[in-house]
Amino acid sequence: MGIPEKIQAIKDEMSKTQINKATEHHVGLLKAKLAKLRREQEEVKSRSGGSSVGFDVKRTGDATVVFIGLPSVGKSTLLNRLTGAKSAVGAFQFTTTTVVPGMMEHRGAKIQVLDLPGIIKGASTGKGLGKRVLAVAKSADLVLIVLDVFQPYHEDVIRTELGNIGIRLDQKPPDIVIEKTGDGGIAVSQQVPLTKMSINLMKDILRVYGINNGRVLVREDVDSEQLIDFISGNKFYVQSLTIMNKIDLVNQGFVNELQQKSKSKFIPISADSDININALKDAIFDRLDFIRIYMRPKGGETDYKEPLIIRNKSTVLDICNKLHRDLKKDFRYALVWGKSVKFGGQRVGINHTLQDEDVLTIVKAR
Ligand SMILES: Nc1nc2c(ncn2[C@@H]2O[C@H](COP(=O)(O)OP(=O)(O)O)[C@@H](O)[C@H]2O)c(=O)[nH]1
Ligand SMILES: [Mg+2]
């Protein structure tokens, strides 16, 4: 049996199996085997040159967000509305066939927005431009899922397609440590009790991946899917926001009802009629988790008017890189006032992590 046949056999078996407490172990193992086969299939494909590389877009600005949606939901209209770019808008499908970038400026941040061609069901297996489109999402800071009020069910299609190429939306990498050892079987120690999978299932999944001996430290109550993600690797953890476009075509009651039925909270907008666009910009800004850093020149006055905008958890090094290409070479030390230090004017190194509204002085070597 080749890989595609093996994959099909497991899928058949899964669809025959009812999911309940008694079959949990069996299904968990099938999922592990399926994930392993898919990874092998990807490896074969990339060796034979079937690439899944994305479009080549230079990242600029303080963060990059991408639109993912089916054709004609209004992505290009929205790009134009948010950024003043000129992406072709069409009343017919597949107008956008390449990546169109725009720059949105909001609350002092420059946010790069990428309009991508629409995807369709099956995109992750290479339908249309799908694979290349989805690959761009891997490196984005935020994915905006764009839906049409009359086709809200697209959300499931998009989440599935993104999931298939290894993108995990709004999740964190699971907090576990696996250390392979030469012998002694698999030892599991739990800092947090496992409630979503048995220890036996955990061990069996590890064995599917050829780990027969090792120490596992569980620091989070992970389920079998998270464990499979962790060992099969190559997963991309990306934040998302869901947008419901074209609300100008329906009334408020319709929108409320959609929200009640919908799995995730969405932001209702109309790109074309300019409804709720500022609220959307705020939501994007908040979701990107920016902080403000006020610069104070050595011996000078702090500039409170124009803070530098950077992502949360950035370091002094990130600021140096933002200010000037060569600054890190000349860096001697920095002085910081604010939440990230114990006392004002504290001397810190280049790897110091900054916090919102810190005041920063960079001292260069002469
Ligand atoms: N009624 C309405 N139509 C819209 C809205 N946004 C976009 N459209 C229309 O939907 C069609 C597809 O738009 P487009 O931006 O090309 O969609 P894309 O394929 O997702 O990029 C065009 O005819 C747009 O004018 C909206 O908010 N309301
Ligand atoms: Mg378009």
Tab-separated table of C-alpha atoms and ligand atoms in Angstrom:
chain	number	residue	atom	x	y	z
A	1	MET	CA	0.000	0.000	0.000
A	2	GLY	CA	1.264	3.477	-0.878
A	3	ILE	CA	0.835	6.486	1.391
A	4	PRO	CA	-2.418	7.746	-0.219
A	5	GLU	CA	-4.016	4.307	0.184
A	6	LYS	CA	-2.890	4.073	3.778
A	7	ILE	CA	-4.355	7.519	4.470
A	8	GLN	CA	-7.634	6.511	2.864
A	9	ALA	CA	-7.745	3.281	4.875
A	10	ILE	CA	-7.384	5.219	8.127
A	11	LYS	CA	-9.988	7.771	7.096
A	12	ASP	CA	-12.407	4.934	6.264
A	13	GLU	CA	-11.753	3.340	9.603
A	14	MET	CA	-12.314	6.660	11.390
A	15	SER	CA	-15.601	7.290	9.665
A	16	LYS	CA	-16.787	3.816	10.667
A	17	THR	CA	-15.842	4.333	14.304
A	18	GLN	CA	-18.292	5.970	16.649
A	19	ILE	CA	-16.624	8.415	18.963
A	20	ASN	CA	-17.235	7.656	22.607
A	21	LYS	CA	-15.363	6.869	25.804
A	22	ALA	CA	-14.760	3.257	24.710
A	23	THR	CA	-13.245	4.164	21.341
A	24	GLU	CA	-11.286	7.200	22.537
A	25	HIS	CA	-7.990	5.352	22.651
A	26	HIS	CA	-8.488	3.761	19.247
A	27	VAL	CA	-9.464	7.070	17.599
A	28	GLY	CA	-6.564	8.911	19.226
A	29	LEU	CA	-4.138	6.388	17.767
A	30	LEU	CA	-5.731	6.598	14.328
A	31	LYS	CA	-5.295	10.374	14.417
A	32	ALA	CA	-1.634	9.972	15.312
A	33	LYS	CA	-1.091	7.534	12.453
A	34	LEU	CA	-2.919	9.813	10.050
A	35	ALA	CA	-0.838	12.842	11.057
A	36	LYS	CA	2.343	10.835	10.613
A	37	LEU	CA	1.316	9.650	7.139
A	38	ARG	CA	0.380	13.186	6.128
A	39	ARG	CA	3.774	14.407	7.204
A	40	GLU	CA	5.431	11.667	5.155
A	41	GLN	CA	3.298	12.620	2.179
A	42	GLU	CA	4.363	16.265	2.514
A	43	GLU	CA	8.006	15.224	2.661
A	44	VAL	CA	7.667	13.170	-0.523
A	45	LYS	CA	5.932	16.066	-2.281
A	46	SER	CA	8.507	18.666	-1.309
A	47	ARG	CA	11.329	16.350	-2.409
A	48	SER	CA	9.719	15.949	-5.807
A	49	GLY	CA	9.563	19.711	-6.171
A	50	GLY	CA	5.831	20.223	-5.580
A	51	SER	CA	6.401	23.304	-3.541
A	52	SER	CA	4.063	24.906	-1.079
A	53	VAL	CA	5.981	28.161	-0.866
A	54	GLY	CA	3.969	31.297	-0.480
A	55	PHE	CA	3.925	34.441	-2.524
A	56	ASP	CA	7.011	36.501	-2.127
A	57	VAL	CA	5.996	39.580	-0.197
A	58	LYS	CA	8.386	41.774	1.653
A	59	ARG	CA	7.226	42.343	5.192
A	60	THR	CA	7.213	45.957	6.253
A	61	GLY	CA	5.596	47.935	9.042
A	62	ASP	CA	5.110	46.984	12.677
A	63	ALA	CA	3.077	43.853	11.976
A	64	THR	CA	1.578	41.926	9.073
A	65	VAL	CA	-2.047	40.843	8.853
A	66	VAL	CA	-3.589	38.803	6.034
A	67	PHE	CA	-7.123	38.307	4.780
A	68	ILE	CA	-8.294	34.768	4.273
A	69	GLY	CA	-11.683	34.196	2.733
A	70	LEU	CA	-13.527	32.644	-0.139
A	71	PRO	CA	-13.838	34.594	-3.390
A	72	SER	CA	-16.154	37.604	-3.538
A	73	VAL	CA	-16.699	38.085	0.173
A	74	GLY	CA	-15.212	41.576	-0.086
A	75	LYS	CA	-11.524	41.188	0.795
A	76	SER	CA	-10.243	43.579	-1.855
A	77	THR	CA	-12.909	46.143	-1.033
A	78	LEU	CA	-11.873	45.911	2.605
A	79	LEU	CA	-8.177	46.310	1.814
A	80	ASN	CA	-8.950	49.456	-0.130
A	81	ARG	CA	-11.120	50.722	2.713
A	82	LEU	CA	-8.517	50.086	5.410
A	83	THR	CA	-5.422	51.244	3.579
A	84	GLY	CA	-6.267	53.317	0.559
A	85	ALA	CA	-4.596	50.660	-1.631
A	86	LYS	CA	-6.054	49.900	-5.026
A	87	SER	CA	-6.833	46.232	-5.186
A	88	ALA	CA	-9.127	45.196	-8.020
A	89	VAL	CA	-12.685	44.646	-6.880
A	90	GLY	CA	-14.829	42.328	-8.933
A	91	ALA	CA	-18.409	41.274	-9.091
A	92	PHE	CA	-17.083	37.999	-10.446
A	93	GLN	CA	-14.869	35.433	-8.744
A	94	PHE	CA	-11.076	35.242	-8.620
A	95	THR	CA	-10.383	38.884	-9.369
A	96	THR	CA	-7.310	38.957	-7.194
A	97	THR	CA	-4.717	36.520	-8.448
A	98	THR	CA	-1.712	37.742	-6.574
A	99	VAL	CA	-0.902	39.392	-3.273
A	100	VAL	CA	-1.796	43.045	-3.012
A	101	PRO	CA	-0.215	44.799	-0.037
A	102	GLY	CA	-1.458	47.924	1.679
A	103	MET	CA	-0.425	49.860	4.761
A	104	MET	CA	-2.917	50.746	7.450
A	105	GLU	CA	-1.935	53.432	9.925
A	106	HIS	CA	-3.766	53.353	13.211
A	107	ARG	CA	-2.969	54.774	16.663
A	108	GLY	CA	0.642	55.314	15.674
A	109	ALA	CA	1.219	51.814	14.291
A	110	LYS	CA	1.919	50.922	10.700
A	111	ILE	CA	0.191	47.654	9.931
A	112	GLN	CA	0.844	45.862	6.663
A	113	VAL	CA	-2.338	44.322	5.267
A	114	LEU	CA	-2.177	41.669	2.570
A	115	ASP	CA	-5.069	40.957	0.241
A	116	LEU	CA	-4.760	37.410	-1.042
A	117	PRO	CA	-6.639	35.521	-3.736
A	118	GLY	CA	-9.724	33.760	-2.395
A	119	ILE	CA	-9.383	30.165	-1.341
A	120	ILE	CA	-11.839	27.377	-1.950
A	121	LYS	CA	-12.599	24.102	-0.254
A	122	GLY	CA	-9.648	21.792	-0.858
A	123	ALA	CA	-7.171	24.665	-1.013
A	124	SER	CA	-4.822	22.894	1.388
A	125	THR	CA	-4.439	20.005	-1.053
A	126	GLY	CA	-3.457	22.391	-3.804
A	127	LYS	CA	-6.777	23.439	-5.382
A	128	GLY	CA	-6.573	26.804	-7.096
A	129	LEU	CA	-3.824	28.974	-5.676
A	130	GLY	CA	-4.823	27.582	-2.313
A	131	LYS	CA	-1.586	26.219	-0.990
A	132	ARG	CA	0.365	29.342	-1.789
A	133	VAL	CA	-2.324	31.544	-0.282
A	134	LEU	CA	-2.482	29.541	2.907
A	135	ALA	CA	1.308	29.500	3.196
A	136	VAL	CA	1.333	33.291	3.500
A	137	ALA	CA	-0.873	32.984	6.574
A	138	LYS	CA	1.816	30.963	8.349
A	139	SER	CA	4.093	33.934	8.717
A	140	ALA	CA	1.409	36.509	9.482
A	141	ASP	CA	1.016	38.102	12.877
A	142	LEU	CA	-2.742	37.969	12.540
A	143	VAL	CA	-5.150	36.200	10.185
A	144	LEU	CA	-8.397	37.999	9.412
A	145	ILE	CA	-11.068	35.515	8.413
A	146	VAL	CA	-13.418	37.407	6.124
A	147	LEU	CA	-16.985	36.095	5.798
A	148	ASP	CA	-20.060	37.172	3.863
A	149	VAL	CA	-23.309	37.536	5.864
A	150	PHE	CA	-25.026	35.136	3.503
A	151	GLN	CA	-22.259	32.510	3.689
A	152	PRO	CA	-21.235	32.363	7.340
A	153	TYR	CA	-20.559	28.616	7.054
A	154	HIS	CA	-17.384	29.458	5.152
A	155	GLU	CA	-15.774	29.837	8.533
A	156	ASP	CA	-15.583	26.065	8.980
A	157	VAL	CA	-14.084	25.610	5.505
A	158	ILE	CA	-11.396	28.187	6.241
A	159	ARG	CA	-10.529	26.810	9.657
A	160	THR	CA	-10.284	23.297	8.219
A	161	GLU	CA	-8.086	24.357	5.318
A	162	LEU	CA	-5.777	26.349	7.582
A	163	GLY	CA	-5.667	23.439	10.015
A	164	ASN	CA	-4.705	21.028	7.247
A	165	ILE	CA	-1.563	22.919	6.433
A	166	GLY	CA	-0.539	23.091	10.067
A	167	ILE	CA	-1.871	26.482	11.126
A	168	ARG	CA	-3.313	26.530	14.635
A	169	LEU	CA	-5.473	29.569	15.241
A	170	ASP	CA	-5.545	31.204	18.660
A	171	GLN	CA	-3.737	28.349	20.349
A	172	LYS	CA	-0.421	28.273	22.114
A	173	PRO	CA	2.179	25.563	21.523
A	174	PRO	CA	1.478	22.850	24.105
A	175	ASP	CA	3.601	23.078	27.226
A	176	ILE	CA	5.218	19.655	27.388
A	177	VAL	CA	8.781	18.415	27.285
A	178	ILE	CA	9.783	15.126	25.703
A	179	GLU	CA	13.268	13.833	26.185
A	180	LYS	CA	14.303	10.658	24.396
A	181	THR	CA	16.348	8.140	26.358
A	182	GLY	CA	18.153	4.966	25.383
A	183	ASP	CA	16.046	2.518	27.343
A	184	GLY	CA	13.699	2.140	30.284
A	185	GLY	CA	10.421	2.672	28.454
A	186	ILE	CA	8.388	5.864	28.657
A	187	ALA	CA	8.111	7.668	31.977
A	188	VAL	CA	5.483	10.363	32.340
A	189	SER	CA	5.529	12.928	35.126
A	190	GLN	CA	2.626	15.311	35.507
A	191	GLN	CA	2.952	18.773	36.941
A	192	VAL	CA	-0.650	19.151	35.875
A	193	PRO	CA	-2.929	16.085	35.794
A	194	LEU	CA	-3.883	14.806	32.355
A	195	THR	CA	-7.665	14.715	32.062
A	196	LYS	CA	-8.207	14.775	28.297
A	197	MET	CA	-6.199	11.678	27.431
A	198	SER	CA	-5.035	8.624	29.346
A	199	ILE	CA	-1.355	8.022	30.031
A	200	ASN	CA	-1.655	4.833	28.008
A	201	LEU	CA	-2.894	6.722	24.972
A	202	MET	CA	-0.077	9.204	25.390
A	203	LYS	CA	2.479	6.407	25.419
A	204	ASP	CA	0.903	4.673	22.424
A	205	ILE	CA	0.920	7.896	20.405
A	206	LEU	CA	4.590	8.403	21.230
A	207	ARG	CA	5.279	4.864	20.013
A	208	VAL	CA	3.545	5.612	16.697
A	209	TYR	CA	6.252	8.240	16.264
A	210	GLY	CA	8.998	5.788	17.166
A	211	ILE	CA	9.529	7.062	20.700
A	212	ASN	CA	9.739	3.925	22.804
A	213	ASN	CA	11.976	5.256	25.538
A	214	GLY	CA	11.896	8.679	27.044
A	215	ARG	CA	10.828	11.065	29.758
A	216	VAL	CA	7.747	13.198	29.320
A	217	LEU	CA	7.042	16.205	31.487
A	218	VAL	CA	3.431	17.364	31.318
A	219	ARG	CA	3.072	21.027	32.270
A	220	GLU	CA	-0.326	21.555	30.705
A	221	ASP	CA	-3.455	19.423	30.392
A	222	VAL	CA	-3.036	18.644	26.695
A	223	ASP	CA	-5.354	16.521	24.573
A	224	SER	CA	-4.280	13.911	22.039
A	225	GLU	CA	-4.439	16.355	19.121
A	226	GLN	CA	-2.134	18.811	20.837
A	227	LEU	CA	0.272	15.991	21.632
A	228	ILE	CA	0.256	14.865	17.990
A	229	ASP	CA	0.888	18.474	16.900
A	230	PHE	CA	3.785	18.671	19.297
A	231	ILE	CA	5.568	15.521	18.126
A	232	SER	CA	4.825	15.814	14.441
A	233	GLY	CA	6.158	19.391	14.534
A	234	ASN	CA	5.991	22.043	11.841
A	235	LYS	CA	2.939	23.784	13.268
A	236	PHE	CA	2.285	27.508	13.060
A	237	TYR	CA	0.526	29.258	15.909
A	238	VAL	CA	-1.238	32.328	14.589
A	239	GLN	CA	-3.834	34.672	16.066
A	240	SER	CA	-7.086	35.341	14.273
A	241	LEU	CA	-10.059	37.693	14.095
A	242	THR	CA	-13.309	36.898	12.324
A	243	ILE	CA	-15.018	39.569	10.242
A	244	MET	CA	-18.599	39.442	8.967
A	245	ASN	CA	-18.830	41.636	5.883
A	246	LYS	CA	-21.775	43.055	3.887
A	247	ILE	CA	-23.981	43.764	6.897
A	248	ASP	CA	-25.466	46.633	4.878
A	249	LEU	CA	-27.540	43.968	3.116
A	250	VAL	CA	-29.285	42.759	6.276
A	251	ASN	CA	-30.848	44.175	9.437
A	252	GLN	CA	-29.574	44.149	12.997
A	253	GLY	CA	-31.761	41.195	13.969
A	254	PHE	CA	-30.172	39.108	11.239
A	255	VAL	CA	-26.686	39.977	12.523
A	256	ASN	CA	-27.638	39.170	16.127
A	257	GLU	CA	-28.994	35.817	15.118
A	258	LEU	CA	-25.820	35.043	13.158
A	259	GLN	CA	-23.739	35.910	16.203
A	260	GLN	CA	-25.751	33.582	18.396
A	261	LYS	CA	-25.275	30.689	16.003
A	262	SER	CA	-21.645	31.416	15.273
A	263	LYS	CA	-18.808	29.595	17.059
A	264	SER	CA	-16.536	32.587	17.323
A	265	LYS	CA	-17.323	36.186	18.040
A	266	PHE	CA	-17.123	38.209	14.861
A	267	ILE	CA	-16.860	41.888	14.010
A	268	PRO	CA	-19.783	42.950	11.812
A	269	ILE	CA	-18.789	45.435	9.099
A	270	SER	CA	-19.562	46.700	5.667
A	271	ALA	CA	-16.439	47.364	3.641
A	272	ASP	CA	-18.434	48.855	0.821
A	273	SER	CA	-20.730	51.110	2.920
A	274	ASP	CA	-18.075	51.991	5.503
A	275	ILE	CA	-19.844	50.585	8.557
A	276	ASN	CA	-17.870	49.798	11.740
A	277	ILE	CA	-14.487	50.171	10.041
A	278	ASN	CA	-12.938	52.113	12.897
A	279	ALA	CA	-14.026	49.481	15.394
A	280	LEU	CA	-12.343	46.904	13.168
A	281	LYS	CA	-9.117	48.916	13.113
A	282	ASP	CA	-9.209	49.109	16.917
A	283	ALA	CA	-9.797	45.364	17.165
A	284	ILE	CA	-6.850	44.644	14.864
A	285	PHE	CA	-4.621	46.973	16.866
A	286	ASP	CA	-5.661	45.431	20.203
A	287	ARG	CA	-5.244	41.911	18.930
A	288	LEU	CA	-1.706	42.600	17.764
A	289	ASP	CA	-0.784	43.453	21.327
A	290	PHE	CA	1.355	46.522	20.735
A	291	ILE	CA	3.122	48.515	23.424
A	292	ARG	CA	4.397	52.115	23.416
A	293	ILE	CA	7.973	53.031	24.208
A	294	TYR	CA	8.946	56.659	24.818
A	295	MET	CA	12.486	57.504	23.788
A	296	ARG	CA	14.659	59.830	25.842
A	297	PRO	CA	17.913	60.978	24.246
A	298	LYS	CA	20.892	60.809	26.616
A	299	GLY	CA	20.706	63.852	28.840
A	300	GLY	CA	17.626	65.147	26.993
A	301	GLU	CA	13.836	65.305	27.288
A	302	THR	CA	11.501	62.321	26.851
A	303	ASP	CA	9.433	62.367	23.679
A	304	TYR	CA	5.930	61.592	24.967
A	305	LYS	CA	4.268	62.738	21.765
A	306	GLU	CA	5.474	60.080	19.376
A	307	PRO	CA	6.045	56.747	21.072
A	308	LEU	CA	7.672	53.884	19.224
A	309	ILE	CA	5.130	51.144	18.616
A	310	ILE	CA	6.368	47.578	18.995
A	311	ARG	CA	4.887	44.174	19.737
A	312	ASN	CA	4.501	43.189	23.371
A	313	LYS	CA	7.452	41.218	24.800
A	314	SER	CA	9.899	43.042	22.534
A	315	THR	CA	13.406	43.714	23.803
A	316	VAL	CA	15.788	46.657	23.655
A	317	LEU	CA	17.349	44.854	20.689
A	318	ASP	CA	14.040	45.037	18.794
A	319	ILE	CA	14.008	48.793	19.353
A	320	CYS	CA	17.605	49.082	18.154
A	321	ASN	CA	16.739	47.169	14.989
A	322	LYS	CA	13.775	49.401	14.402
A	323	LEU	CA	15.717	52.609	14.848
A	324	HIS	CA	18.798	51.901	12.819
A	325	ARG	CA	20.415	48.940	11.133
A	326	ASP	CA	23.822	49.560	12.747
A	327	LEU	CA	22.671	50.592	16.197
A	328	LYS	CA	23.112	47.185	17.795
A	329	LYS	CA	26.801	47.216	16.855
A	330	ASP	CA	27.326	50.494	18.726
A	331	PHE	CA	25.105	49.571	21.669
A	332	ARG	CA	26.709	49.888	25.106
A	333	TYR	CA	23.769	49.815	27.512
A	334	ALA	CA	20.323	51.279	27.987
A	335	LEU	CA	18.555	53.124	30.788
A	336	VAL	CA	14.926	52.367	31.493
A	337	TRP	CA	12.201	54.047	33.537
A	338	GLY	CA	8.882	52.259	33.919
A	339	LYS	CA	7.150	48.954	34.612
A	340	SER	CA	9.900	46.675	33.320
A	341	VAL	CA	12.489	47.794	35.882
A	342	LYS	CA	12.776	47.943	39.674
A	343	PHE	CA	13.868	51.576	39.826
A	344	GLY	CA	13.872	54.511	37.439
A	345	GLY	CA	16.976	54.958	35.343
A	346	GLN	CA	17.993	51.327	35.778
A	347	ARG	CA	20.807	50.162	33.530
A	348	VAL	CA	19.869	47.173	31.333
A	349	GLY	CA	21.388	45.073	28.546
A	350	ILE	CA	20.248	44.608	24.975
A	351	ASN	CA	18.094	41.568	25.774
A	352	HIS	CA	15.982	43.335	28.392
A	353	THR	CA	12.248	42.888	27.780
A	354	LEU	CA	10.328	46.151	27.726
A	355	GLN	CA	6.802	46.937	28.906
A	356	ASP	CA	4.084	49.343	27.802
A	357	GLU	CA	5.000	52.996	28.354
A	358	ASP	CA	8.599	52.396	29.375
A	359	VAL	CA	10.957	55.327	28.840
A	360	LEU	CA	14.179	54.262	27.140
A	361	THR	CA	17.599	55.818	26.657
A	362	ILE	CA	20.094	53.994	24.473
A	363	VAL	CA	23.731	54.674	25.235
A	364	LYS	CA	26.126	54.075	22.379
A	365	ALA	CA	29.836	53.365	22.390
A	366	ARG	CA	31.818	56.335	21.187
B	1	LIG	N1	-23.328	45.032	-0.397
B	1	LIG	C1	-22.016	44.953	-0.207
B	1	LIG	N2	-21.215	44.523	-1.197
B	1	LIG	C2	-19.889	44.456	-1.005
B	1	LIG	C3	-19.311	44.805	0.253
B	1	LIG	N3	-17.994	44.617	0.170
B	1	LIG	C4	-17.732	44.179	-1.090
B	1	LIG	N4	-18.881	44.075	-1.807
B	1	LIG	C5	-19.029	43.637	-3.194
B	1	LIG	O1	-18.730	42.247	-3.299
B	1	LIG	C6	-18.111	41.964	-4.552
B	1	LIG	C7	-16.782	41.255	-4.346
B	1	LIG	O2	-15.892	42.146	-3.723
B	1	LIG	P1	-14.324	41.939	-3.720
B	1	LIG	O3	-13.750	42.974	-2.824
B	1	LIG	O4	-13.785	41.865	-5.106
B	1	LIG	O5	-14.224	40.499	-3.053
B	1	LIG	P2	-12.962	39.522	-2.913
B	1	LIG	O6	-13.063	38.530	-4.002
B	1	LIG	O7	-13.152	38.880	-1.578
B	1	LIG	O8	-11.725	40.367	-2.991
B	1	LIG	C8	-17.965	43.311	-5.268
B	1	LIG	O9	-19.047	43.469	-6.141
B	1	LIG	C9	-18.041	44.321	-4.129
B	1	LIG	O10	-18.525	45.566	-4.543
B	1	LIG	C10	-20.193	45.255	1.315
B	1	LIG	O11	-19.798	45.581	2.423
B	1	LIG	N5	-21.517	45.290	1.012
B	2	MG	MG	-10.127	40.147	-4.282
